[in-house]
C-alpha positions as a printed NumPy array, in Angstrom:
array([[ 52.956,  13.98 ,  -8.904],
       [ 52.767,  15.34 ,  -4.838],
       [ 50.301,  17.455,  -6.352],
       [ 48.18 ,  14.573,  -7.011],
       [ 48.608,  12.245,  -4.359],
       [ 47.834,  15.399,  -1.754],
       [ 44.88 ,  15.489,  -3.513],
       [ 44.268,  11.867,  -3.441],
       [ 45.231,  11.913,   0.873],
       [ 42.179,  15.109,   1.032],
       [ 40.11 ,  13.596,  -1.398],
       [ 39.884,  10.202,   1.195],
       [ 39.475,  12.197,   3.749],
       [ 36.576,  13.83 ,   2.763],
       [ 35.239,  10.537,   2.072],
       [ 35.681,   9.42 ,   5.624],
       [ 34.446,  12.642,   7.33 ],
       [ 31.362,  11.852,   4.883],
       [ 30.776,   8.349,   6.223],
       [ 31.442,   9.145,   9.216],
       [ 28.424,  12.001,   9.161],
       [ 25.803,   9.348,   7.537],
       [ 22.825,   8.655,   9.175],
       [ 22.828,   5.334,  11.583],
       [ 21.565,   2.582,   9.785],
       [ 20.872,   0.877,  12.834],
       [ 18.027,   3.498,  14.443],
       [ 15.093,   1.826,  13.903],
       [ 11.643,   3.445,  13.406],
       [  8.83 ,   2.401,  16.114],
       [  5.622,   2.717,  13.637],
       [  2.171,   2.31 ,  15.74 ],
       [ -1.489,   1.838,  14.579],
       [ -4.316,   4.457,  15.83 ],
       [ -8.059,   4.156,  15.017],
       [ -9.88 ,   6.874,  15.225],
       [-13.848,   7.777,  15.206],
       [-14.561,  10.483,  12.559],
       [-17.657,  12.587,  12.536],
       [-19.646,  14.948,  10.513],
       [-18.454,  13.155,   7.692],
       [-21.341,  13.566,   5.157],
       [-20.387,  13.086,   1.774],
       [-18.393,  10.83 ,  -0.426],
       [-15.549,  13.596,  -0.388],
       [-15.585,  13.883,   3.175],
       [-12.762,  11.277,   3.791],
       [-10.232,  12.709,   1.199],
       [-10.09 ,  16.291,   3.551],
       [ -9.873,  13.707,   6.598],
       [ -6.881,  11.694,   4.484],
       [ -5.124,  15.197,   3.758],
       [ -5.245,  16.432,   7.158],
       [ -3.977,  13.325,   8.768],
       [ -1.345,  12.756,   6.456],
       [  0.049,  16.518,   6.599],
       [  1.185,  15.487,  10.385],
       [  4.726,  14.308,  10.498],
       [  4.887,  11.298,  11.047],
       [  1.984,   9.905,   9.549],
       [  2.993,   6.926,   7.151],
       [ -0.687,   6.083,   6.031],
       [ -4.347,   7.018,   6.197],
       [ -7.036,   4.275,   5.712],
       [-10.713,   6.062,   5.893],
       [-13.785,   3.602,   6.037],
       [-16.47 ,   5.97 ,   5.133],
       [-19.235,   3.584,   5.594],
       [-18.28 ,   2.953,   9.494],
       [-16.827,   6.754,  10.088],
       [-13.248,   5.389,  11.239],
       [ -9.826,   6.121,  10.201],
       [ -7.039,   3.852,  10.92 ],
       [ -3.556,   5.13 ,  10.875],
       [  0.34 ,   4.566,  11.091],
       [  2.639,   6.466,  12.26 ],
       [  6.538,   7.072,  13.248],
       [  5.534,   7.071,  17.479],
       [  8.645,   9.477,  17.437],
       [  7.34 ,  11.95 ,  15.689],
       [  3.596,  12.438,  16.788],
       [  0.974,  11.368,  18.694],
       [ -2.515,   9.457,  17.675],
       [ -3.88 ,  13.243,  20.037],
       [ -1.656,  15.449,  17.499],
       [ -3.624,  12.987,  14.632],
       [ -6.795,  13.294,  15.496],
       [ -6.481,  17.225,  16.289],
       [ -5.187,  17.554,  12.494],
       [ -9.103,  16.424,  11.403],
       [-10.611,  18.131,  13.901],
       [ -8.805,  21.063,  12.815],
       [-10.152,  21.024,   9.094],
       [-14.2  ,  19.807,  10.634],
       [-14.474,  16.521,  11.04 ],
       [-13.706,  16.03 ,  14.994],
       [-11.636,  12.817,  15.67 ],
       [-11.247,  10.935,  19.15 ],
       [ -9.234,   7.659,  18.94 ],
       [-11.021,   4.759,  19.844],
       [ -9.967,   0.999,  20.959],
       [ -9.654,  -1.534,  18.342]])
């Protein structure tokens, strides 16, 4: 019956080391919009190596491509990149980005 209830005593204490090792609810996320001028987009399939590119940089919670106008609009985690870091992701892969202002 000790057997058990030292087991029971380390078992809760695991449990509290485990809480106390959680991630804080509290931090909060600061998420940002970029736009962003694309060029040498050409073709239809242009914007999906744009997308990929973009969305490959940490950080990056979504990538909205308007083909039509050649813009990209973007979210992102501000602590974890930059709309520069962004934009050098689809420059990177051909299609040269340079954020613009609204």
């Amino acid at each position: 019956m000790i057997a058990g209830l030292a087991g029971l005593a380390l078992a809760g204490g695991l449990a509290v080391a485990g809480a106390q090792n959680a991630p804080d609810a509290s931090v909060e996320v600061e998420q940002a919009t970029a736009r962003f001028t694309i060029g040498n987009m050409t073709c239809a399939t242009c914007p999906i190596a744009v997308r990929k590119a973009m969305m490959r940089v940490e950080g990056v919670k979504s990538v909205d491509i308007d083909y039509a106008a050649r813009t990209a609009e973007v979210v992102y985690d501000t602590a974890a990149t930059t709309p520069e870091l962004i934009a050098a992701a689809s420059t990177d892969v051909g299609y040269p980005a340079s954020v613009t202002d609204g």
